Short mmCIF file of C-alpha atoms in Angstrom, two decimals:
data_model
loop_
_atom_site.label_atom_id
_atom_site.label_comp_id
_atom_site.label_asym_id
_atom_site.label_seq_id
_atom_site.Cartn_x
_atom_site.Cartn_y
_atom_site.Cartn_z
CA MET A 4 -38.07 38.01 -29.38
CA SER A 5 -35.86 35.73 -27.34
CA GLN A 6 -36.23 32.03 -26.96
CA THR A 7 -34.77 29.67 -24.44
CA ASP A 8 -34.41 26.00 -25.29
CA ARG A 9 -34.59 23.20 -22.75
CA GLY A 10 -30.82 23.40 -22.19
CA GLY A 11 -31.13 26.91 -20.80
CA VAL A 12 -29.62 28.49 -23.94
CA ARG A 13 -31.11 31.80 -24.99
CA GLN A 14 -31.26 32.15 -28.77
CA ASP A 15 -30.78 35.31 -30.91
CA GLU A 16 -30.04 37.60 -27.94
CA PRO A 17 -26.81 39.56 -27.53
CA ASN A 18 -24.63 38.50 -24.67
CA GLU A 19 -21.51 40.43 -23.79
CA ALA A 20 -20.10 37.44 -21.99
CA ALA A 21 -19.67 35.76 -25.38
CA GLU A 22 -16.89 38.22 -26.15
CA MET A 23 -15.38 38.31 -22.66
CA ASP A 24 -13.15 35.81 -20.93
CA GLY A 25 -13.47 34.71 -17.30
CA GLY A 26 -11.48 37.70 -16.03
CA GLY A 27 -13.57 40.37 -17.81
CA SER A 28 -10.94 41.16 -20.51
CA ARG A 29 -11.54 41.02 -24.26
CA ALA A 30 -10.98 37.48 -25.55
CA SER A 31 -8.25 36.59 -28.08
CA PRO A 32 -9.02 33.03 -29.08
CA LEU A 33 -6.56 32.98 -32.00
CA VAL A 34 -3.65 34.03 -29.78
CA HIS A 35 -4.51 32.39 -26.46
CA GLY A 36 -6.39 29.30 -25.45
CA ILE A 37 -7.06 26.06 -27.26
CA GLY A 38 -7.37 27.64 -30.75
CA LEU A 39 -3.63 28.14 -31.21
CA ARG A 40 -2.87 24.68 -29.81
CA LEU A 41 -5.48 23.17 -32.13
CA LEU A 42 -3.95 24.97 -35.12
CA ALA A 43 -0.45 23.78 -34.15
CA ALA A 44 -1.63 20.21 -33.64
CA ILE A 45 -3.43 20.11 -37.01
CA PHE A 46 -0.48 21.66 -38.80
CA MET A 47 2.06 19.32 -37.17
CA PHE A 48 -0.02 16.24 -37.87
CA SER A 49 -0.70 17.27 -41.46
CA THR A 50 2.99 18.05 -41.96
CA ALA A 51 3.98 14.64 -40.61
CA VAL A 52 1.47 12.91 -42.89
CA THR A 53 2.61 15.02 -45.89
CA LEU A 54 6.25 14.21 -45.24
CA ALA A 55 5.51 10.51 -44.90
CA THR A 56 3.43 10.36 -48.08
CA THR A 57 5.97 12.51 -49.95
CA VAL A 58 8.83 10.23 -48.97
CA PHE A 59 6.82 7.23 -50.05
CA GLU A 60 5.92 8.79 -53.41
CA LEU A 61 9.53 9.86 -54.01
CA TYR A 62 10.74 6.40 -53.19
CA VAL A 63 8.25 4.81 -55.58
CA ASP A 64 9.17 7.37 -58.26
CA TYR A 65 12.86 6.78 -57.69
CA ARG A 66 12.44 3.03 -58.05
CA GLY A 67 10.40 3.60 -61.21
CA GLN A 68 13.01 5.84 -62.84
CA ILE A 69 15.80 3.42 -61.93
CA GLN A 70 13.77 0.65 -63.54
CA GLU A 71 13.26 2.81 -66.64
CA ILE A 72 17.04 3.19 -66.98
CA ARG A 73 17.51 -0.55 -66.59
CA ASP A 74 14.79 -1.18 -69.18
CA ARG A 75 16.58 1.27 -71.45
CA PHE A 76 19.77 -0.76 -71.02
CA GLY A 77 17.81 -3.86 -72.01
CA ASP A 78 16.40 -2.15 -75.10
CA VAL A 79 19.93 -1.21 -76.19
CA GLU A 80 21.02 -4.80 -75.70
CA ASN A 81 18.21 -6.12 -77.83
CA ALA A 82 18.44 -3.51 -80.54
CA ASN A 83 22.16 -2.77 -80.95
CA LEU A 84 24.31 -5.69 -79.87
CA GLY A 85 23.85 -7.54 -83.18
CA SER A 86 24.89 -4.61 -85.37
CA LEU A 87 27.73 -3.78 -82.95
CA GLY A 88 28.95 -7.35 -83.23
CA GLY A 89 28.98 -7.19 -87.03
CA ALA A 90 30.81 -3.84 -87.08
CA MET A 91 33.39 -5.07 -84.57
CA TRP A 92 33.91 -8.32 -86.54
CA SER A 93 34.67 -6.27 -89.65
CA LEU A 94 36.67 -3.78 -87.54
CA ASP A 95 34.49 -0.91 -88.77
CA THR A 96 35.32 1.67 -86.07
CA ASP A 97 33.35 4.44 -87.85
CA GLN A 98 30.21 2.34 -87.67
CA LEU A 99 30.87 1.55 -84.01
CA GLN A 100 31.38 5.22 -83.21
CA LEU A 101 28.21 6.18 -85.06
CA GLN A 102 26.12 3.60 -83.22
CA ILE A 103 27.29 4.44 -79.68
CA GLU A 104 26.79 8.17 -80.37
CA GLY A 105 23.21 7.37 -81.28
CA ILE A 106 22.80 5.34 -78.09
CA LYS A 107 24.20 8.23 -76.02
CA ARG A 108 21.36 10.46 -77.14
CA LEU A 109 18.99 8.33 -75.05
CA PRO A 110 17.87 10.02 -71.77
CA ASP A 111 20.32 9.92 -68.83
CA MET A 112 23.09 8.21 -70.89
CA GLN A 113 26.46 9.66 -69.80
CA TYR A 114 29.18 7.37 -71.16
CA LEU A 115 29.40 4.40 -73.61
CA GLU A 116 32.34 2.29 -74.51
CA VAL A 117 32.90 -0.61 -76.97
CA ARG A 118 36.11 -2.57 -76.62
CA GLU A 119 37.40 -5.68 -78.31
CA VAL A 120 38.45 -8.76 -76.33
CA GLY A 121 40.69 -11.68 -77.25
CA ARG A 122 43.49 -9.70 -78.97
CA SER A 123 46.59 -7.98 -77.69
CA LEU A 124 46.25 -4.53 -76.19
CA LYS A 125 48.13 -2.85 -79.02
CA ARG A 126 45.82 -4.24 -81.69
CA ARG A 127 42.60 -4.17 -79.62
CA VAL A 128 39.77 -1.97 -80.94
CA MET A 129 38.11 0.41 -78.40
CA VAL A 130 35.60 3.17 -79.18
CA SER A 131 33.97 5.45 -76.51
CA VAL A 132 31.77 8.53 -76.25
CA GLY A 133 30.92 10.82 -73.30
CA GLU A 134 32.58 11.49 -69.92
CA ARG A 135 32.97 8.60 -67.48
CA GLY A 136 32.44 8.55 -63.67
CA VAL A 137 30.78 11.98 -63.19
CA GLY A 138 28.37 12.05 -60.20
CA PRO A 139 26.13 9.16 -59.13
CA VAL A 140 25.81 6.62 -61.93
CA LEU A 141 24.15 3.36 -62.87
CA THR A 142 26.29 0.99 -65.02
CA GLN A 143 25.63 -2.05 -67.16
CA GLU A 144 27.98 -4.22 -69.25
CA PHE A 145 26.93 -6.54 -72.12
CA PRO A 146 29.12 -9.01 -74.02
CA ILE A 147 29.25 -8.52 -77.84
CA VAL A 148 28.87 -11.91 -79.56
CA TYR A 149 29.45 -12.75 -83.24
CA ALA A 150 28.34 -15.95 -85.01
CA ASP A 151 28.32 -17.09 -88.66
CA SER A 152 24.76 -16.96 -89.98
CA LYS A 153 25.18 -20.44 -91.48
CA ASP A 154 26.73 -22.11 -88.45
CA ARG A 155 25.48 -20.88 -85.06
CA SER A 156 27.92 -23.14 -83.28
CA THR A 157 30.73 -20.77 -84.21
CA GLU A 158 29.29 -18.06 -81.86
CA GLN A 159 32.02 -16.32 -79.85
CA THR A 160 32.44 -13.22 -77.66
CA ILE A 161 34.51 -10.63 -79.48
CA GLY A 162 33.86 -7.50 -77.37
CA VAL A 163 32.08 -5.74 -74.55
CA LEU A 164 29.56 -2.90 -74.52
CA TYR A 165 29.89 -0.79 -71.34
CA MET A 166 27.06 1.68 -70.60
CA GLU A 167 26.97 4.29 -67.84
CA ALA A 168 23.80 6.30 -67.02
CA THR A 169 23.91 9.33 -64.68
CA LEU A 170 21.46 9.60 -61.75
CA THR A 171 21.78 13.36 -61.48
CA GLY A 172 18.73 13.90 -63.64
CA VAL A 173 16.79 11.40 -61.54
CA TYR A 174 17.67 13.26 -58.36
CA ASN A 175 16.86 16.63 -59.86
CA ARG A 176 13.46 15.44 -60.97
CA LEU A 177 12.80 13.99 -57.51
CA VAL A 178 13.78 17.27 -55.83
CA ASP A 179 11.51 19.25 -58.14
CA LYS A 180 8.66 16.90 -57.43
CA ALA A 181 9.26 17.06 -53.64
CA VAL A 182 9.22 20.86 -53.70
CA VAL A 183 5.97 20.92 -55.64
CA ILE A 184 4.35 18.38 -53.30
CA LEU A 185 5.47 20.12 -50.12
CA ILE A 186 4.40 23.58 -51.28
CA SER A 187 1.00 22.42 -52.48
CA GLN A 188 0.39 20.27 -49.40
CA GLY A 189 1.63 23.02 -47.06
CA VAL A 190 -0.72 25.60 -48.54
CA LYS A 191 -3.61 23.14 -48.44
CA THR A 192 -2.81 22.19 -44.82
CA PHE A 193 -2.64 25.82 -43.74
CA LEU A 194 -5.95 26.68 -45.40
CA VAL A 195 -7.67 23.61 -43.93
CA SER A 196 -6.24 24.38 -40.46
CA MET A 197 -7.46 27.98 -40.58
CA PHE A 198 -10.88 26.85 -41.71
CA ILE A 199 -11.09 24.27 -38.91
CA LEU A 200 -9.90 26.90 -36.41
CA TYR A 201 -12.61 29.30 -37.55
CA ILE A 202 -15.28 26.60 -37.35
CA VAL A 203 -14.12 25.54 -33.86
CA TYR A 204 -14.16 29.17 -32.73
CA ARG A 205 -17.62 29.79 -34.10
CA LEU A 206 -19.12 26.55 -32.81
CA VAL A 207 -17.25 25.97 -29.53
CA THR A 208 -14.56 28.40 -28.41
CA ARG A 209 -16.58 31.59 -28.17
CA HIS A 210 -19.28 29.79 -26.20
CA LEU A 211 -16.66 28.37 -23.84
CA ILE A 212 -15.42 31.93 -23.32
CA ALA A 213 -18.96 33.02 -22.54
CA ILE A 214 -19.39 30.15 -20.06
CA ALA A 215 -16.05 31.00 -18.41
CA GLY A 216 -17.14 34.63 -18.02
CA TYR A 217 -20.46 33.59 -16.48
CA VAL A 218 -18.73 31.20 -14.08
CA GLY A 219 -16.22 33.92 -13.16
CA ARG A 220 -19.07 36.25 -12.17
CA PHE A 221 -21.27 33.51 -10.70
CA ASN A 222 -23.13 34.54 -7.56
CA LEU A 223 -25.34 32.23 -5.54
CA ASN A 224 -27.66 35.13 -4.75
CA VAL A 225 -28.37 35.80 -8.47
CA THR A 226 -30.92 33.50 -10.04
CA GLN A 227 -30.34 34.41 -13.74
CA PRO A 228 -29.49 31.16 -15.56
CA LEU A 229 -26.58 30.68 -17.95
CA ALA A 230 -27.52 31.37 -21.62
CA LEU A 231 -25.49 31.33 -24.88
CA THR A 232 -25.88 33.69 -27.85
CA ARG A 233 -26.34 31.63 -30.98
CA HIS A 234 -28.94 30.34 -33.41
CA ARG A 235 -30.89 27.46 -32.05
CA PRO A 236 -29.54 24.13 -33.43
CA SER A 237 -31.92 21.59 -34.89
CA LYS A 238 -30.96 19.09 -32.16
CA GLU A 239 -29.53 19.47 -28.69
CA ASP A 240 -25.74 19.28 -28.79
CA GLU A 241 -22.96 19.01 -26.20
CA LEU A 242 -23.01 22.73 -25.35
CA ASP A 243 -26.73 22.60 -24.70
CA ARG A 244 -26.30 19.64 -22.37
CA MET A 245 -23.38 21.32 -20.57
CA VAL A 246 -25.36 24.56 -20.08
CA GLY A 247 -28.38 22.62 -18.85
CA ALA A 248 -26.22 20.60 -16.46
CA PHE A 249 -24.57 23.77 -15.14
CA ASN A 250 -27.92 25.45 -14.59
CA SER A 251 -29.16 22.38 -12.74
CA MET A 252 -25.99 22.34 -10.67
CA SER A 253 -26.26 26.07 -9.87
CA SER A 254 -29.87 25.58 -8.77
CA GLY A 255 -28.79 22.76 -6.49
CA LEU A 256 -25.92 24.89 -5.16
CA ARG A 257 -28.28 27.77 -4.41
CA GLU A 258 -30.65 25.44 -2.59
CA ALA A 259 -27.78 23.89 -0.66
CA TYR A 260 -26.43 27.37 0.11
CA HIS A 261 -29.71 28.48 1.62
CA GLN A 262 -29.98 25.26 3.59
CA LEU A 263 -26.42 25.66 4.80
CA ARG A 264 -27.13 29.22 5.86
CA ASP A 265 -30.08 27.99 7.93
CA VAL A 266 -27.96 25.22 9.38
CA ASN A 267 -25.24 27.73 10.25
CA ALA A 268 -27.78 29.84 12.13
CA GLU A 269 -28.89 26.77 14.08
CA LEU A 270 -25.24 25.82 14.61
CA GLU A 271 -24.48 29.23 16.09
CA GLU A 272 -27.29 28.68 18.57
CA ASP A 273 -25.92 25.22 19.34
CA ILE A 274 -22.43 26.67 19.81
CA ALA A 275 -23.77 29.22 22.27
CA ALA A 276 -25.56 26.46 24.17
CA ARG A 277 -22.42 24.31 24.03
CA ARG A 278 -20.34 27.14 25.45
CA LYS A 279 -22.72 27.40 28.35
CA ALA A 280 -22.55 23.63 28.79
CA GLU A 281 -18.74 23.74 28.66
CA GLU A 282 -18.69 26.43 31.31
CA GLU A 283 -20.95 24.25 33.44
CA VAL A 284 -18.72 21.22 32.80
CA THR A 285 -15.67 23.29 33.74
CA ARG A 286 -17.33 24.30 36.99
CA LEU A 287 -18.33 20.70 37.69
CA ASN A 288 -14.82 19.48 36.85
CA ALA A 289 -13.35 21.97 39.27
CA GLU A 290 -15.78 20.77 41.93
CA LEU A 291 -15.00 17.16 41.05
CA GLU A 292 -11.26 17.79 41.27
CA GLN A 293 -11.80 19.30 44.69
CA ARG A 294 -13.75 16.21 45.74
CA VAL A 295 -11.08 13.94 44.24
CA ARG A 296 -8.39 15.76 46.20
CA GLN A 297 -10.52 15.41 49.33
CA ARG A 298 -11.13 11.70 48.70
CA THR A 299 -7.44 11.22 47.88
CA ALA A 300 -6.47 12.82 51.15
CA GLU A 301 -8.93 10.59 52.98
CA LEU A 302 -7.60 7.55 51.12
CA GLU A 303 -4.01 8.49 51.95
CA ALA A 304 -5.03 8.83 55.59
CA SER A 305 -6.70 5.41 55.43
CA ASN A 306 -3.59 3.94 53.80
CA LYS A 307 -1.44 5.39 56.55
CA GLU A 308 -3.76 3.88 59.13
CA LEU A 309 -3.56 0.57 57.23
CA ASP A 310 0.23 0.82 57.20
CA ALA A 311 0.18 1.46 60.91
CA PHE A 312 -2.14 -1.52 61.40
CA THR A 313 0.12 -3.71 59.24
CA TYR A 314 3.14 -2.60 61.24
CA SER A 315 1.24 -3.36 64.41
CA VAL A 316 0.31 -6.81 63.12
CA SER A 317 3.86 -7.40 61.96
CA HIS A 318 5.51 -6.39 65.22
CA ASP A 319 3.08 -5.91 68.11
CA LEU A 320 1.18 -9.17 67.56
CA ARG A 321 4.21 -11.30 66.75
CA ALA A 322 5.91 -10.53 70.07
CA PRO A 323 3.09 -11.93 72.27
CA LEU A 324 2.83 -14.94 70.01
CA ARG A 325 6.54 -15.59 70.31
CA ARG A 326 6.26 -15.29 74.11
CA ILE A 327 3.33 -17.72 74.16
CA GLU A 328 5.24 -20.13 71.95
CA GLY A 329 8.42 -19.71 74.00
CA PHE A 330 6.79 -20.21 77.37
CA GLY A 331 4.81 -23.13 75.98
CA GLN A 332 8.04 -24.75 74.83
CA ILE A 333 9.58 -24.14 78.29
CA LEU A 334 6.60 -25.74 80.01
CA ASP A 335 6.72 -28.66 77.60
CA THR A 336 10.44 -29.13 78.21
CA GLU A 337 10.67 -28.64 81.98
CA TYR A 338 7.30 -29.80 83.29
CA SER A 339 6.06 -32.34 80.78
CA GLY A 340 7.09 -35.21 83.08
CA SER A 341 5.43 -33.86 86.22
CA LEU A 342 2.09 -32.91 84.65
CA ASP A 343 -0.75 -35.17 83.73
CA GLU A 344 -1.70 -36.12 80.17
CA ARG A 345 -4.60 -33.67 79.99
CA PHE A 346 -2.31 -30.76 80.84
CA GLY A 347 0.10 -31.85 78.10
CA HIS A 348 -2.77 -31.93 75.62
CA TYR A 349 -3.80 -28.41 76.58
CA LEU A 350 -0.24 -27.20 76.23
CA THR A 351 0.04 -28.76 72.77
CA ARG A 352 -3.20 -27.08 71.73
CA ILE A 353 -1.88 -23.70 72.97
CA ARG A 354 1.37 -24.04 71.00
CA ALA A 355 -0.50 -25.17 67.86
CA GLY A 356 -2.86 -22.20 68.15
CA ALA A 357 0.09 -19.83 68.45
CA ARG A 358 1.69 -21.32 65.36
CA ASP A 359 -1.61 -21.07 63.45
CA MET A 360 -1.94 -17.45 64.53
CA ALA A 361 1.60 -16.68 63.32
CA GLU A 362 0.88 -18.38 60.02
CA MET A 363 -2.32 -16.35 59.61
CA ILE A 364 -0.39 -13.14 60.32
CA ASP A 365 2.19 -14.10 57.65
CA SER A 366 -0.58 -14.87 55.15
CA PHE A 367 -2.32 -11.59 55.93
CA LEU A 368 0.94 -9.66 55.39
CA GLN A 369 1.51 -11.51 52.11
CA LEU A 370 -1.99 -10.55 50.94
CA SER A 371 -1.34 -6.94 51.89
CA ARG A 372 2.02 -6.85 50.05
CA SER A 373 0.45 -8.37 46.91
CA THR A 374 -1.89 -5.39 46.54
CA ARG A 375 0.32 -2.53 47.84
CA SER A 376 3.87 -3.27 46.70
CA GLU A 377 5.36 -1.56 43.65
CA LEU A 378 4.80 -3.54 40.41
CA THR A 379 7.97 -3.95 38.31
CA VAL A 380 7.11 -5.28 34.83
CA GLU A 381 9.85 -7.16 32.97
CA PRO A 382 10.15 -10.18 30.64
CA ILE A 383 9.96 -13.41 32.65
CA ASN A 384 9.95 -17.13 31.92
CA LEU A 385 7.07 -18.76 33.79
CA SER A 386 8.44 -22.21 32.99
CA ASP A 387 11.68 -21.46 34.89
CA ILE A 388 9.71 -20.10 37.86
CA ALA A 389 7.49 -23.20 37.87
CA HIS A 390 10.55 -25.51 37.86
CA LYS A 391 12.01 -23.66 40.85
CA VAL A 392 8.69 -23.92 42.74
CA ALA A 393 8.53 -27.65 41.94
CA SER A 394 12.09 -28.11 43.23
CA ARG A 395 11.21 -26.39 46.51
CA LEU A 396 8.13 -28.59 46.92
CA ARG A 397 10.18 -31.77 46.33
CA GLU A 398 12.83 -30.63 48.84
CA LYS A 399 10.13 -29.86 51.44
CA ASP A 400 8.40 -33.25 50.99
CA PRO A 401 11.05 -35.62 49.53
CA GLN A 402 9.22 -38.85 50.41
CA ARG A 403 6.42 -38.14 47.90
CA SER A 404 6.56 -39.25 44.27
CA VAL A 405 4.61 -36.73 42.17
CA SER A 406 4.68 -36.38 38.37
CA ILE A 407 4.98 -32.67 37.50
CA GLU A 408 4.74 -31.68 33.84
CA ILE A 409 5.73 -28.09 32.93
CA ALA A 410 5.45 -26.71 29.39
CA PRO A 411 8.76 -25.19 28.20
CA ASP A 412 9.50 -21.51 27.51
CA LEU A 413 6.26 -19.88 28.64
CA MET A 414 7.38 -16.25 28.21
CA THR A 415 5.40 -13.23 29.38
CA LYS A 416 5.83 -9.87 31.12
CA GLY A 417 5.18 -9.27 34.79
CA ASP A 418 6.57 -8.78 38.27
CA ARG A 419 8.90 -11.73 38.86
CA ARG A 420 8.41 -11.74 42.65
CA LEU A 421 4.62 -11.63 42.47
CA MET A 422 4.36 -14.22 39.68
CA ASP A 423 6.57 -16.48 41.77
CA ALA A 424 3.96 -16.11 44.56
CA VAL A 425 1.16 -16.99 42.08
CA LEU A 426 2.83 -20.23 40.97
CA GLU A 427 3.92 -20.98 44.54
CA ASN A 428 0.28 -20.89 45.68
CA LEU A 429 -1.24 -22.69 42.66
CA LEU A 430 1.38 -25.46 42.42
CA GLY A 431 1.56 -25.66 46.23
CA ASN A 432 -2.20 -26.20 46.43
CA ALA A 433 -2.03 -28.86 43.71
CA TRP A 434 0.81 -30.56 45.64
CA LYS A 435 -1.07 -30.33 48.95
CA TYR A 436 -4.50 -31.48 47.77
CA SER A 437 -3.11 -34.43 45.79
CA ARG A 438 -1.43 -35.80 48.91
CA HIS A 439 -3.77 -38.78 49.25
CA ASN A 440 -3.36 -39.86 45.61
CA LYS A 441 -0.49 -42.31 45.22
CA SER A 442 -0.21 -41.57 41.46
CA ALA A 443 -0.47 -37.79 41.82
CA THR A 444 0.01 -35.77 38.64
CA ILE A 445 0.42 -32.00 38.35
CA SER A 446 0.75 -30.09 35.08
CA PHE A 447 1.36 -26.45 34.11
CA GLY A 448 0.80 -25.39 30.48
CA THR A 449 -1.29 -23.24 28.19
CA GLU A 450 -4.30 -23.45 25.92
CA MET A 451 -6.19 -21.07 23.60
CA ALA A 452 -9.65 -19.82 24.55
CA GLU A 453 -11.54 -17.23 22.49
CA GLY A 454 -8.33 -16.24 20.70
CA ARG A 455 -6.50 -15.57 24.00
CA LEU A 456 -3.62 -17.43 25.68
CA VAL A 457 -4.73 -19.08 28.94
CA TYR A 458 -2.37 -20.59 31.53
CA VAL A 459 -3.57 -23.86 33.13
CA VAL A 460 -2.58 -25.59 36.40
CA ARG A 461 -4.16 -29.06 36.66
CA ASP A 462 -4.03 -31.79 39.33
CA ASN A 463 -5.80 -35.06 40.13
CA GLY A 464 -6.14 -34.45 43.87
CA ALA A 465 -9.05 -33.98 46.23
CA GLY A 466 -10.87 -31.41 44.09
CA PHE A 467 -13.74 -29.30 45.47
CA ASP A 468 -17.50 -28.91 45.34
CA MET A 469 -18.51 -26.49 42.55
CA ASN A 470 -21.46 -25.37 44.69
CA TYR A 471 -18.97 -23.45 46.85
CA LEU A 472 -17.07 -21.90 43.92
CA ASP A 473 -17.99 -18.37 45.02
CA ARG A 474 -16.08 -18.88 48.30
CA LEU A 475 -12.95 -20.27 46.65
CA PHE A 476 -11.10 -16.95 46.26
CA MET A 477 -12.37 -15.27 49.43
CA PRO A 478 -9.77 -14.51 52.16
CA PHE A 479 -9.70 -16.94 55.10
CA SER A 480 -12.31 -19.13 53.36
CA ARG A 481 -11.58 -22.88 53.24
CA LEU A 482 -13.49 -25.66 51.49
CA HIS A 483 -11.72 -28.47 53.39
CA ARG A 484 -11.36 -29.11 57.08
CA ALA A 485 -8.11 -28.13 58.79
CA GLU A 486 -7.69 -31.74 59.99
CA GLU A 487 -7.55 -32.88 56.33
CA PHE A 488 -5.37 -30.17 54.78
CA GLU A 489 -3.46 -27.40 56.49
CA GLY A 490 -3.68 -23.75 55.41
CA THR A 491 -5.17 -20.35 56.21
CA GLY A 492 -7.34 -19.71 53.11
CA ILE A 493 -5.26 -16.70 52.00
CA GLY A 494 -3.36 -18.23 49.04
CA LEU A 495 -6.03 -18.08 46.32
CA ALA A 496 -7.19 -14.63 47.46
CA THR A 497 -3.57 -13.47 47.06
CA VAL A 498 -3.39 -15.04 43.58
CA LEU A 499 -6.61 -13.27 42.59
CA ARG A 500 -5.26 -9.85 43.57
CA ILE A 501 -1.84 -10.38 41.95
CA LEU A 502 -3.40 -11.45 38.65
CA ALA A 503 -5.79 -8.47 38.77
CA ARG A 504 -2.75 -6.17 39.05
CA HIS A 505 -1.32 -7.94 35.99
CA GLY A 506 -4.45 -7.25 33.94
CA GLY A 507 -5.71 -10.82 34.16
CA ARG A 508 -8.23 -13.01 35.91
CA ILE A 509 -8.50 -16.54 37.31
CA TRP A 510 -11.25 -19.15 37.43
CA ALA A 511 -11.46 -22.79 38.49
CA GLU A 512 -13.23 -26.06 37.79
CA GLY A 513 -13.29 -29.13 39.98
CA ALA A 514 -15.11 -32.13 41.34
CA ILE A 515 -14.74 -33.89 44.68
CA GLY A 516 -12.15 -36.64 44.36
CA LYS A 517 -11.42 -35.85 40.68
CA GLY A 518 -8.94 -33.01 40.97
CA ALA A 519 -9.09 -29.34 40.10
CA VAL A 520 -8.16 -27.11 37.15
CA PHE A 521 -7.15 -23.44 37.64
CA ARG A 522 -6.99 -21.22 34.56
CA PHE A 523 -5.66 -17.67 34.52
CA THR A 524 -4.80 -14.95 32.00
CA LEU A 525 -2.42 -11.98 31.93
CA TRP A 526 -2.69 -8.54 30.38
CA GLU A 527 -6.06 -8.92 28.70
CA GLY A 528 -6.05 -5.15 28.14
CA GLY A 529 -2.42 -4.93 26.98
CA VAL A 530 0.90 -5.03 28.81
CA ALA A 531 2.64 -1.96 30.24
CA ASP A 532 6.42 -1.62 30.20
CA GLY A 533 8.56 -0.41 33.05
CA LYS A 534 7.14 0.23 36.45
CA SER A 535 3.53 0.74 37.41
#
């Protein structure tokens, strides 16, 4: 009987995938995969720990053996210096020799020497045993003191005991101990590593191989869930949770796959419909292009007719006006004395009308050029242009005293000729309509409105009625009588069109007798370089 726990793991049922890797070949967990790396990591870590502990133990042992030798030197000092002092005082060399030979039998003792001090070299007593200075050694020297047993104040140094212990035995013992530790720890580490490797393989690796094989053969059209071959654990472990999560994910993938397949079918239908729509759009675009070409041709024809009309206005109408003006001047010059006052008044009215007509023709041509001429965009300084306009106004009307304030270095991009016309009209209007104010003031500067730079022309002249604001920028529309202020009503309409070509707009505020404020912007949609 087979059982499946809540993690989707089938218990006690053979599963060939448990012995196969993801590519269908027989698994070799001890040669490939994480098993060998785990074994190497355990072995390297255990070796490092063994080496560290071994070095520490050897160091402690070395310090202990060195201390034992030093303690042995101290024991010799306590036990033998008195008898050596008595033998040397009585010059009993046989006794001295016998005692140092006995001391040499102690462990690690290599060389001992007793020599007398305080006498000449020829008569000095010296007894030694062993071979001096062979290999690494540890030395100690003790003074031999003799004193009369009745009078301790007569104590004096009569000789020296020199002892030399070899460290070769210490090193040999340390090497033997290190070899034993390393061999025993190495064998233990290897056995523990192999046991851990086997446990990891039994508990984890073989199931990972089975999962890899299942994933390698995974098919969204197959509904068989992932299951592992093993005895059911008492509690759900990590493998159970991973298998359950994978089965949940595969179920979601299958559901999403079927939904996606349905969506793809609908999308194919939509694509077919879209192709038909694109074909229809292509046909309509072709028809639209044909209409655009037709309208363009009509517009070009209209433009040519407008050019012809402009040429006619510029030449055909000017000639009759010049003749009217010329003959009027002749009549005024030659017959003004022989004609009555009423005739002179009529003649003056005729000449004034001719001049007004010529001025209107010039204004009309200026309006036409502002919308049809080529726009050359370049960096310009509006402050310099404003100063030049102000200078021309002062030269034209030198008897007036007007305060003109111009903000410095107002840089922008635009057509220098057209922007000169804008400031010529705006500053000229401010100059004209402030004529009756003895303390006339005109200013040109900037301010910020809604995060955008706005240029401002302000005056304290006649102003205008805001009820007629909609007529302010209309061609040939005037808000003041011609007897009060001269003009044709073309200037502000020209300004409106020039600023529109520069991506800007203009608006005004005013009150009768309190002046007017004109605000305008440039390139609200971005500035273009070069020519447009």
